[in-house]
Amino acid sequence: MNTVKLPAGKLSVKIIALDLDDTLLTSELKITPRTVTALQKAAGKGIFIVLCSGRAENAILPYVRQLNIAGFQAGRYLIAINGSEVFDLHTRLPVMTKKLGADVLRFVYEEAHRRGLPAQVYDASTIYASEDNKWTRVDAQLCGLRLEIVKDFPAFMEGGHPKMVVPADPSDVEKFTPFLQERLKGRAEVFISKPFFLEIMPPDCGKGEAVLWLADRLGIPQSQTMAFGDSMNDESMIRKTAYGVAMCNGLEYIRNAAEFVTRRNNNEDGIADFLEDFVL
């Protein structure tokens, strides 16, 4: 049975970061009307609402539109690609970008290729893959991004990219992860976001780092930051924000790491239920 951890009273919050899959979104990839209303009320109080996803910018925008708060100052920013990019929706320009170097990208690609696995990188609208396979198509379907197969993939790495993903069978991902973590220690962040996605990010880069960077830019102290998440790529923002809230449907590891755990899951207005009682 999931352990629920709730605040003793109202929380003073100025920025709320929200993971998408299995957190803000239902299993049908929708935001419930009750949750939309709660987040609009929070934005109306001047609380910054920041969608924070492993997805690229264009794959996040449909959910920005569902919330209908981007026109307000409190809905102005989103965090993409697991914290490697922060976008200003008013200017449609990134205000912060971190990239992996070509040497790291080539190393991961070559090691993946030796194992018969693809590798892929992203921009705001496209997944660029070394080859086509089942898991690459799963990613394209989940994100709603265009998929392009790049013939000379090593050459395409030269300019650097915000992240690389090795999409593969979960057993292959599990075997490959510790190897990359050891070989890239200090040069990249390596983690599993979904059982079939192995993610490689720039060093000292994550959702939590990006949330605190944005909070500092906005003059918001760490003591007034909050984040909701469920999985391993949410760990840094669960740990680094003052009020890290795990979804009760999240991984046990993330629930244990969080300050609080919701009473309801992502299909039951878990975020709205928490915000209504403890923030709004």
PDB file of C-alpha atoms in Angstrom:
ATOM      1  CA  MET A   1       0.000   0.000   0.000  1.00  0.00           C
ATOM      2  CA  ASN A   2       1.286   3.468  -0.897  1.00  0.00           C
ATOM      3  CA  THR A   3       2.390   5.670   1.968  1.00  0.00           C
ATOM      4  CA  VAL A   4       0.789   9.119   1.942  1.00  0.00           C
ATOM      5  CA  LYS A   5       2.778  12.012   3.423  1.00  0.00           C
ATOM      6  CA  LEU A   6       0.895  15.301   3.747  1.00  0.00           C
ATOM      7  CA  PRO A   7       1.762  18.791   5.053  1.00  0.00           C
ATOM      8  CA  ALA A   8       0.565  19.845   8.492  1.00  0.00           C
ATOM      9  CA  GLY A   9      -0.879  23.080   7.089  1.00  0.00           C
ATOM     10  CA  LYS A  10      -0.807  25.574   4.223  1.00  0.00           C
ATOM     11  CA  LEU A  11       2.423  25.967   2.246  1.00  0.00           C
ATOM     12  CA  SER A  12       3.845  29.251   0.948  1.00  0.00           C
ATOM     13  CA  VAL A  13       4.763  28.602  -2.688  1.00  0.00           C
ATOM     14  CA  LYS A  14       5.802  30.895  -5.556  1.00  0.00           C
ATOM     15  CA  ILE A  15       6.749  28.359  -8.241  1.00  0.00           C
ATOM     16  CA  ILE A  16       5.353  24.876  -8.987  1.00  0.00           C
ATOM     17  CA  ALA A  17       7.147  22.552 -11.414  1.00  0.00           C
ATOM     18  CA  LEU A  18       5.122  19.710 -12.886  1.00  0.00           C
ATOM     19  CA  ASP A  19       6.289  16.544 -14.584  1.00  0.00           C
ATOM     20  CA  LEU A  20       3.957  15.365 -17.368  1.00  0.00           C
ATOM     21  CA  ASP A  21       3.714  11.587 -17.825  1.00  0.00           C
ATOM     22  CA  ASP A  22       2.073   9.783 -14.876  1.00  0.00           C
ATOM     23  CA  THR A  23       2.027  13.048 -12.902  1.00  0.00           C
ATOM     24  CA  LEU A  24       0.113  15.909 -14.534  1.00  0.00           C
ATOM     25  CA  LEU A  25      -1.230  13.689 -17.318  1.00  0.00           C
ATOM     26  CA  THR A  26      -3.682  10.837 -16.957  1.00  0.00           C
ATOM     27  CA  SER A  27      -2.967   7.453 -18.519  1.00  0.00           C
ATOM     28  CA  GLU A  28      -4.820   8.828 -21.573  1.00  0.00           C
ATOM     29  CA  LEU A  29      -2.305  11.722 -21.768  1.00  0.00           C
ATOM     30  CA  LYS A  30      -4.850  14.354 -20.762  1.00  0.00           C
ATOM     31  CA  ILE A  31      -5.068  16.991 -18.013  1.00  0.00           C
ATOM     32  CA  THR A  32      -8.308  16.680 -16.063  1.00  0.00           C
ATOM     33  CA  PRO A  33     -10.629  19.733 -15.882  1.00  0.00           C
ATOM     34  CA  ARG A  34     -10.297  19.880 -12.077  1.00  0.00           C
ATOM     35  CA  THR A  35      -6.504  19.992 -12.353  1.00  0.00           C
ATOM     36  CA  VAL A  36      -6.668  22.681 -15.049  1.00  0.00           C
ATOM     37  CA  THR A  37      -8.873  24.790 -12.764  1.00  0.00           C
ATOM     38  CA  ALA A  38      -6.549  24.350  -9.773  1.00  0.00           C
ATOM     39  CA  LEU A  39      -3.478  25.355 -11.766  1.00  0.00           C
ATOM     40  CA  GLN A  40      -5.282  28.350 -13.286  1.00  0.00           C
ATOM     41  CA  LYS A  41      -6.227  29.475  -9.764  1.00  0.00           C
ATOM     42  CA  ALA A  42      -2.608  29.132  -8.661  1.00  0.00           C
ATOM     43  CA  ALA A  43      -1.418  31.166 -11.647  1.00  0.00           C
ATOM     44  CA  GLY A  44      -4.076  33.755 -10.831  1.00  0.00           C
ATOM     45  CA  LYS A  45      -2.445  34.129  -7.411  1.00  0.00           C
ATOM     46  CA  GLY A  46       0.900  34.839  -9.095  1.00  0.00           C
ATOM     47  CA  ILE A  47       2.352  31.355  -8.556  1.00  0.00           C
ATOM     48  CA  PHE A  48       4.530  30.385 -11.533  1.00  0.00           C
ATOM     49  CA  ILE A  49       3.306  27.154 -13.133  1.00  0.00           C
ATOM     50  CA  VAL A  50       6.127  25.446 -15.036  1.00  0.00           C
ATOM     51  CA  LEU A  51       5.686  22.259 -17.047  1.00  0.00           C
ATOM     52  CA  CYS A  52       8.912  20.308 -16.648  1.00  0.00           C
ATOM     53  CA  SER A  53       9.415  17.342 -18.953  1.00  0.00           C
ATOM     54  CA  GLY A  54      11.914  15.128 -20.682  1.00  0.00           C
ATOM     55  CA  ARG A  55      10.080  16.014 -23.873  1.00  0.00           C
ATOM     56  CA  ALA A  56      11.211  18.646 -26.354  1.00  0.00           C
ATOM     57  CA  GLU A  57       9.482  22.040 -26.451  1.00  0.00           C
ATOM     58  CA  ASN A  58       6.971  21.309 -29.230  1.00  0.00           C
ATOM     59  CA  ALA A  59       5.898  18.095 -27.503  1.00  0.00           C
ATOM     60  CA  ILE A  60       5.077  20.081 -24.344  1.00  0.00           C
ATOM     61  CA  LEU A  61       3.151  22.881 -26.066  1.00  0.00           C
ATOM     62  CA  PRO A  62      -0.153  20.950 -26.436  1.00  0.00           C
ATOM     63  CA  TYR A  63      -0.341  20.738 -22.631  1.00  0.00           C
ATOM     64  CA  VAL A  64       0.599  24.400 -22.246  1.00  0.00           C
ATOM     65  CA  ARG A  65      -2.411  25.171 -24.444  1.00  0.00           C
ATOM     66  CA  GLN A  66      -4.676  22.962 -22.329  1.00  0.00           C
ATOM     67  CA  LEU A  67      -3.765  24.953 -19.227  1.00  0.00           C
ATOM     68  CA  ASN A  68      -4.380  28.243 -21.063  1.00  0.00           C
ATOM     69  CA  ILE A  69      -2.108  30.296 -18.791  1.00  0.00           C
ATOM     70  CA  ALA A  70       0.838  30.991 -21.123  1.00  0.00           C
ATOM     71  CA  GLY A  71      -0.370  34.523 -21.750  1.00  0.00           C
ATOM     72  CA  PHE A  72       0.145  35.393 -18.090  1.00  0.00           C
ATOM     73  CA  GLN A  73       3.501  36.095 -16.475  1.00  0.00           C
ATOM     74  CA  ALA A  74       2.962  33.112 -14.160  1.00  0.00           C
ATOM     75  CA  GLY A  75       2.589  30.755 -17.139  1.00  0.00           C
ATOM     76  CA  ARG A  76       5.462  32.155 -19.159  1.00  0.00           C
ATOM     77  CA  TYR A  77       8.125  29.438 -18.810  1.00  0.00           C
ATOM     78  CA  LEU A  78       8.573  25.744 -19.465  1.00  0.00           C
ATOM     79  CA  ILE A  79      11.473  23.381 -18.854  1.00  0.00           C
ATOM     80  CA  ALA A  80      12.245  20.892 -21.625  1.00  0.00           C
ATOM     81  CA  ILE A  81      14.549  17.933 -22.249  1.00  0.00           C
ATOM     82  CA  ASN A  82      14.864  17.028 -18.559  1.00  0.00           C
ATOM     83  CA  GLY A  83      16.226  20.418 -17.558  1.00  0.00           C
ATOM     84  CA  SER A  84      18.733  21.098 -20.330  1.00  0.00           C
ATOM     85  CA  GLU A  85      16.559  23.881 -21.778  1.00  0.00           C
ATOM     86  CA  VAL A  86      14.370  26.593 -20.231  1.00  0.00           C
ATOM     87  CA  PHE A  87      12.012  28.340 -22.675  1.00  0.00           C
ATOM     88  CA  ASP A  88      10.300  31.712 -22.506  1.00  0.00           C
ATOM     89  CA  LEU A  89       6.904  31.165 -24.131  1.00  0.00           C
ATOM     90  CA  HIS A  90       6.395  34.904 -24.651  1.00  0.00           C
ATOM     91  CA  THR A  91       9.486  35.269 -26.841  1.00  0.00           C
ATOM     92  CA  ARG A  92       9.550  31.609 -28.010  1.00  0.00           C
ATOM     93  CA  LEU A  93      13.271  31.577 -27.282  1.00  0.00           C
ATOM     94  CA  PRO A  94      15.379  29.534 -24.861  1.00  0.00           C
ATOM     95  CA  VAL A  95      16.721  31.489 -21.887  1.00  0.00           C
ATOM     96  CA  MET A  96      19.011  28.652 -20.795  1.00  0.00           C
ATOM     97  CA  THR A  97      20.535  25.762 -22.752  1.00  0.00           C
ATOM     98  CA  LYS A  98      23.070  23.084 -21.819  1.00  0.00           C
ATOM     99  CA  LYS A  99      24.557  20.618 -24.301  1.00  0.00           C
ATOM    100  CA  LEU A 100      26.495  17.374 -24.337  1.00  0.00           C
ATOM    101  CA  GLY A 101      29.783  17.586 -26.196  1.00  0.00           C
ATOM    102  CA  ALA A 102      30.343  15.722 -29.444  1.00  0.00           C
ATOM    103  CA  ASP A 103      32.897  13.418 -27.769  1.00  0.00           C
ATOM    104  CA  VAL A 104      30.315  12.097 -25.274  1.00  0.00           C
ATOM    105  CA  LEU A 105      27.633  11.797 -27.949  1.00  0.00           C
ATOM    106  CA  ARG A 106      29.921   9.846 -30.278  1.00  0.00           C
ATOM    107  CA  PHE A 107      31.034   7.533 -27.459  1.00  0.00           C
ATOM    108  CA  VAL A 108      27.448   6.663 -26.495  1.00  0.00           C
ATOM    109  CA  TYR A 109      26.447   6.182 -30.126  1.00  0.00           C
ATOM    110  CA  GLU A 110      29.412   3.878 -30.847  1.00  0.00           C
ATOM    111  CA  GLU A 111      28.846   1.781 -27.725  1.00  0.00           C
ATOM    112  CA  ALA A 112      25.114   1.533 -28.473  1.00  0.00           C
ATOM    113  CA  HIS A 113      25.820   0.601 -32.088  1.00  0.00           C
ATOM    114  CA  ARG A 114      28.194  -2.190 -30.940  1.00  0.00           C
ATOM    115  CA  ARG A 115      25.273  -3.608 -28.944  1.00  0.00           C
ATOM    116  CA  GLY A 116      22.864  -3.323 -31.874  1.00  0.00           C
ATOM    117  CA  LEU A 117      20.988  -0.431 -30.247  1.00  0.00           C
ATOM    118  CA  PRO A 118      19.929   2.894 -31.791  1.00  0.00           C
ATOM    119  CA  ALA A 119      20.676   6.347 -30.412  1.00  0.00           C
ATOM    120  CA  GLN A 120      18.759   9.564 -30.894  1.00  0.00           C
ATOM    121  CA  VAL A 121      18.943  13.297 -30.208  1.00  0.00           C
ATOM    122  CA  TYR A 122      16.348  16.050 -30.343  1.00  0.00           C
ATOM    123  CA  ASP A 123      15.470  19.583 -31.258  1.00  0.00           C
ATOM    124  CA  ALA A 124      12.209  21.403 -30.498  1.00  0.00           C
ATOM    125  CA  SER A 125      10.223  19.552 -33.175  1.00  0.00           C
ATOM    126  CA  THR A 126      12.178  16.464 -34.324  1.00  0.00           C
ATOM    127  CA  ILE A 127      13.708  13.214 -33.081  1.00  0.00           C
ATOM    128  CA  TYR A 128      16.905  12.450 -35.024  1.00  0.00           C
ATOM    129  CA  ALA A 129      17.669   8.716 -34.819  1.00  0.00           C
ATOM    130  CA  SER A 130      20.603   6.611 -35.978  1.00  0.00           C
ATOM    131  CA  GLU A 131      18.194   3.902 -37.125  1.00  0.00           C
ATOM    132  CA  ASP A 132      14.540   2.982 -37.074  1.00  0.00           C
ATOM    133  CA  ASN A 133      13.279   0.484 -34.511  1.00  0.00           C
ATOM    134  CA  LYS A 134      10.248  -0.314 -32.387  1.00  0.00           C
ATOM    135  CA  TRP A 135      11.349   1.803 -29.416  1.00  0.00           C
ATOM    136  CA  THR A 136      12.291   4.824 -31.517  1.00  0.00           C
ATOM    137  CA  ARG A 137       8.756   4.796 -32.876  1.00  0.00           C
ATOM    138  CA  VAL A 138       7.342   4.475 -29.344  1.00  0.00           C
ATOM    139  CA  ASP A 139       9.197   7.685 -28.443  1.00  0.00           C
ATOM    140  CA  ALA A 140       7.908   9.512 -31.525  1.00  0.00           C
ATOM    141  CA  GLN A 141       4.359   8.409 -30.749  1.00  0.00           C
ATOM    142  CA  LEU A 142       4.573   9.430 -27.093  1.00  0.00           C
ATOM    143  CA  CYS A 143       6.087  12.827 -27.867  1.00  0.00           C
ATOM    144  CA  GLY A 144       4.172  13.600 -31.040  1.00  0.00           C
ATOM    145  CA  LEU A 145       7.398  14.727 -32.716  1.00  0.00           C
ATOM    146  CA  ARG A 146       8.581  14.141 -36.274  1.00  0.00           C
ATOM    147  CA  LEU A 147      11.021  11.219 -36.653  1.00  0.00           C
ATOM    148  CA  GLU A 148      14.001  11.555 -38.989  1.00  0.00           C
ATOM    149  CA  ILE A 149      16.610   8.835 -39.611  1.00  0.00           C
ATOM    150  CA  VAL A 150      20.076  10.380 -40.025  1.00  0.00           C
ATOM    151  CA  LYS A 151      22.428   8.553 -42.390  1.00  0.00           C
ATOM    152  CA  ASP A 152      25.726   9.981 -41.090  1.00  0.00           C
ATOM    153  CA  PHE A 153      24.837  10.050 -37.411  1.00  0.00           C
ATOM    154  CA  PRO A 154      28.400  10.588 -36.053  1.00  0.00           C
ATOM    155  CA  ALA A 155      28.781  13.733 -38.192  1.00  0.00           C
ATOM    156  CA  PHE A 156      25.422  14.971 -36.916  1.00  0.00           C
ATOM    157  CA  MET A 157      26.866  14.920 -33.369  1.00  0.00           C
ATOM    158  CA  GLU A 158      29.498  17.578 -34.059  1.00  0.00           C
ATOM    159  CA  GLY A 159      27.514  20.600 -32.884  1.00  0.00           C
ATOM    160  CA  GLY A 160      26.496  19.013 -29.576  1.00  0.00           C
ATOM    161  CA  HIS A 161      22.936  18.308 -28.393  1.00  0.00           C
ATOM    162  CA  PRO A 162      20.978  18.799 -25.136  1.00  0.00           C
ATOM    163  CA  LYS A 163      20.498  15.069 -24.592  1.00  0.00           C
ATOM    164  CA  MET A 164      20.830  11.637 -26.149  1.00  0.00           C
ATOM    165  CA  VAL A 165      18.461   8.711 -25.634  1.00  0.00           C
ATOM    166  CA  VAL A 166      19.083   5.030 -26.277  1.00  0.00           C
ATOM    167  CA  PRO A 167      15.588   3.559 -26.810  1.00  0.00           C
ATOM    168  CA  ALA A 168      15.639  -0.201 -26.389  1.00  0.00           C
ATOM    169  CA  ASP A 169      14.160  -3.259 -24.765  1.00  0.00           C
ATOM    170  CA  PRO A 170      14.152  -2.766 -20.968  1.00  0.00           C
ATOM    171  CA  SER A 171      16.587  -5.656 -20.456  1.00  0.00           C
ATOM    172  CA  ASP A 172      19.102  -4.030 -22.842  1.00  0.00           C
ATOM    173  CA  VAL A 173      18.636  -0.657 -21.146  1.00  0.00           C
ATOM    174  CA  GLU A 174      19.235  -2.201 -17.729  1.00  0.00           C
ATOM    175  CA  LYS A 175      22.469  -3.858 -18.878  1.00  0.00           C
ATOM    176  CA  PHE A 176      23.821  -0.777 -20.687  1.00  0.00           C
ATOM    177  CA  THR A 177      23.096   1.761 -17.929  1.00  0.00           C
ATOM    178  CA  PRO A 178      25.796   0.845 -15.356  1.00  0.00           C
ATOM    179  CA  PHE A 179      28.441   0.677 -18.102  1.00  0.00           C
ATOM    180  CA  LEU A 180      27.688   4.232 -19.236  1.00  0.00           C
ATOM    181  CA  GLN A 181      27.365   5.527 -15.676  1.00  0.00           C
ATOM    182  CA  GLU A 182      30.856   4.260 -14.922  1.00  0.00           C
ATOM    183  CA  ARG A 183      32.511   5.384 -18.173  1.00  0.00           C
ATOM    184  CA  LEU A 184      30.856   8.824 -18.234  1.00  0.00           C
ATOM    185  CA  LYS A 185      31.142   9.643 -14.531  1.00  0.00           C
ATOM    186  CA  GLY A 186      31.648  13.408 -14.189  1.00  0.00           C
ATOM    187  CA  ARG A 187      31.076  13.958 -17.909  1.00  0.00           C
ATOM    188  CA  ALA A 188      27.343  13.228 -18.170  1.00  0.00           C
ATOM    189  CA  GLU A 189      24.249  12.302 -16.184  1.00  0.00           C
ATOM    190  CA  VAL A 190      23.012   8.805 -17.096  1.00  0.00           C
ATOM    191  CA  PHE A 191      19.659   7.441 -15.915  1.00  0.00           C
ATOM    192  CA  ILE A 192      16.566   5.470 -16.956  1.00  0.00           C
ATOM    193  CA  SER A 193      13.483   7.675 -17.417  1.00  0.00           C
ATOM    194  CA  LYS A 194      11.177   4.903 -18.607  1.00  0.00           C
ATOM    195  CA  PRO A 195      12.145   1.211 -18.641  1.00  0.00           C
ATOM    196  CA  PHE A 196      12.790   1.462 -22.400  1.00  0.00           C
ATOM    197  CA  PHE A 197      14.563   4.886 -22.440  1.00  0.00           C
ATOM    198  CA  LEU A 198      18.169   5.327 -21.313  1.00  0.00           C
ATOM    199  CA  GLU A 199      18.900   9.055 -21.094  1.00  0.00           C
ATOM    200  CA  ILE A 200      22.249  10.829 -21.241  1.00  0.00           C
ATOM    201  CA  MET A 201      22.309  14.469 -20.147  1.00  0.00           C
ATOM    202  CA  PRO A 202      24.971  17.164 -19.623  1.00  0.00           C
ATOM    203  CA  PRO A 203      26.719  17.040 -16.224  1.00  0.00           C
ATOM    204  CA  ASP A 204      25.039  18.855 -13.333  1.00  0.00           C
ATOM    205  CA  CYS A 205      21.896  19.045 -15.435  1.00  0.00           C
ATOM    206  CA  GLY A 206      18.434  17.953 -14.371  1.00  0.00           C
ATOM    207  CA  LYS A 207      14.927  19.124 -13.744  1.00  0.00           C
ATOM    208  CA  GLY A 208      15.785  20.231 -10.219  1.00  0.00           C
ATOM    209  CA  GLU A 209      18.766  22.283 -11.317  1.00  0.00           C
ATOM    210  CA  ALA A 210      16.630  23.969 -13.975  1.00  0.00           C
ATOM    211  CA  VAL A 211      13.784  24.735 -11.555  1.00  0.00           C
ATOM    212  CA  LEU A 212      16.166  26.380  -9.087  1.00  0.00           C
ATOM    213  CA  TRP A 213      17.919  28.270 -11.915  1.00  0.00           C
ATOM    214  CA  LEU A 214      14.561  29.657 -13.058  1.00  0.00           C
ATOM    215  CA  ALA A 215      13.465  30.435  -9.507  1.00  0.00           C
ATOM    216  CA  ASP A 216      16.669  32.412  -8.971  1.00  0.00           C
ATOM    217  CA  ARG A 217      16.094  34.296 -12.239  1.00  0.00           C
ATOM    218  CA  LEU A 218      12.601  35.196 -11.000  1.00  0.00           C
ATOM    219  CA  GLY A 219      13.812  36.210  -7.542  1.00  0.00           C
ATOM    220  CA  ILE A 220      12.021  33.300  -5.838  1.00  0.00           C
ATOM    221  CA  PRO A 221      13.820  31.747  -2.851  1.00  0.00           C
ATOM    222  CA  GLN A 222      14.349  27.988  -2.756  1.00  0.00           C
ATOM    223  CA  SER A 223      12.108  27.920   0.336  1.00  0.00           C
ATOM    224  CA  GLN A 224       9.091  28.724  -1.880  1.00  0.00           C
ATOM    225  CA  THR A 225       9.659  26.117  -4.597  1.00  0.00           C
ATOM    226  CA  MET A 226       7.523  23.013  -5.196  1.00  0.00           C
ATOM    227  CA  ALA A 227       7.674  20.126  -7.656  1.00  0.00           C
ATOM    228  CA  PHE A 228       5.464  17.151  -8.509  1.00  0.00           C
ATOM    229  CA  GLY A 229       6.895  13.981 -10.063  1.00  0.00           C
ATOM    230  CA  ASP A 230       6.779  10.203 -10.164  1.00  0.00           C
ATOM    231  CA  SER A 231       9.917   8.771 -11.768  1.00  0.00           C
ATOM    232  CA  MET A 232      13.713   8.760 -11.753  1.00  0.00           C
ATOM    233  CA  ASN A 233      14.118  11.787 -14.016  1.00  0.00           C
ATOM    234  CA  ASP A 234      12.094  13.730 -11.423  1.00  0.00           C
ATOM    235  CA  GLU A 235      14.443  12.882  -8.562  1.00  0.00           C
ATOM    236  CA  SER A 236      16.524  16.065  -8.681  1.00  0.00           C
ATOM    237  CA  MET A 237      13.520  18.382  -8.539  1.00  0.00           C
ATOM    238  CA  ILE A 238      11.868  16.262  -5.844  1.00  0.00           C
ATOM    239  CA  ARG A 239      15.032  16.556  -3.744  1.00  0.00           C
ATOM    240  CA  LYS A 240      16.137  20.120  -4.595  1.00  0.00           C
ATOM    241  CA  THR A 241      12.857  22.017  -4.254  1.00  0.00           C
ATOM    242  CA  ALA A 242      11.615  22.916  -0.781  1.00  0.00           C
ATOM    243  CA  TYR A 243       8.439  20.897  -1.259  1.00  0.00           C
ATOM    244  CA  GLY A 244       9.064  17.818  -3.369  1.00  0.00           C
ATOM    245  CA  VAL A 245       5.743  16.016  -3.896  1.00  0.00           C
ATOM    246  CA  ALA A 246       5.676  12.460  -5.252  1.00  0.00           C
ATOM    247  CA  MET A 247       2.576  11.046  -6.856  1.00  0.00           C
ATOM    248  CA  CYS A 248       1.182   8.097  -4.902  1.00  0.00           C
ATOM    249  CA  ASN A 249       1.403   6.119  -8.165  1.00  0.00           C
ATOM    250  CA  GLY A 250       5.108   6.984  -8.472  1.00  0.00           C
ATOM    251  CA  LEU A 251       8.131   4.759  -7.942  1.00  0.00           C
ATOM    252  CA  GLU A 252       8.698   3.695  -4.342  1.00  0.00           C
ATOM    253  CA  TYR A 253      12.184   5.234  -4.480  1.00  0.00           C
ATOM    254  CA  ILE A 254      10.729   8.630  -5.458  1.00  0.00           C
ATOM    255  CA  ARG A 255       7.975   8.400  -2.835  1.00  0.00           C
ATOM    256  CA  ASN A 256      10.619   7.747  -0.183  1.00  0.00           C
ATOM    257  CA  ALA A 257      12.748  10.661  -1.403  1.00  0.00           C
ATOM    258  CA  ALA A 258       9.859  13.144  -1.421  1.00  0.00           C
ATOM    259  CA  GLU A 259       8.830  15.493   1.362  1.00  0.00           C
ATOM    260  CA  PHE A 260       5.180  14.717   0.607  1.00  0.00           C
ATOM    261  CA  VAL A 261       3.132  12.104  -1.272  1.00  0.00           C
ATOM    262  CA  THR A 262      -0.281  12.801  -2.814  1.00  0.00           C
ATOM    263  CA  ARG A 263      -3.446  11.078  -1.620  1.00  0.00           C
ATOM    264  CA  ARG A 264      -4.698  10.492  -5.164  1.00  0.00           C
ATOM    265  CA  ASN A 265      -2.983   9.267  -8.305  1.00  0.00           C
ATOM    266  CA  ASN A 266      -2.570  10.908 -11.712  1.00  0.00           C
ATOM    267  CA  ASN A 267      -5.936   9.558 -12.894  1.00  0.00           C
ATOM    268  CA  GLU A 268      -7.738  10.871  -9.808  1.00  0.00           C
ATOM    269  CA  ASP A 269      -6.820  14.587  -9.792  1.00  0.00           C
ATOM    270  CA  GLY A 270      -3.896  13.936  -7.462  1.00  0.00           C
ATOM    271  CA  ILE A 271      -2.276  17.333  -8.109  1.00  0.00           C
ATOM    272  CA  ALA A 272      -5.531  19.280  -7.793  1.00  0.00           C
ATOM    273  CA  ASP A 273      -6.411  17.447  -4.581  1.00  0.00           C
ATOM    274  CA  PHE A 274      -3.060  18.383  -3.047  1.00  0.00           C
ATOM    275  CA  LEU A 275      -3.060  22.009  -4.217  1.00  0.00           C
ATOM    276  CA  GLU A 276      -6.631  22.703  -3.147  1.00  0.00           C
ATOM    277  CA  ASP A 277      -5.950  21.654   0.447  1.00  0.00           C
ATOM    278  CA  PHE A 278      -2.380  22.754   0.988  1.00  0.00           C
ATOM    279  CA  VAL A 279      -1.573  25.658  -1.378  1.00  0.00           C
ATOM    280  CA  LEU A 280      -4.710  27.394  -2.638  1.00  0.00           C
TER     281      LEU A 280
END
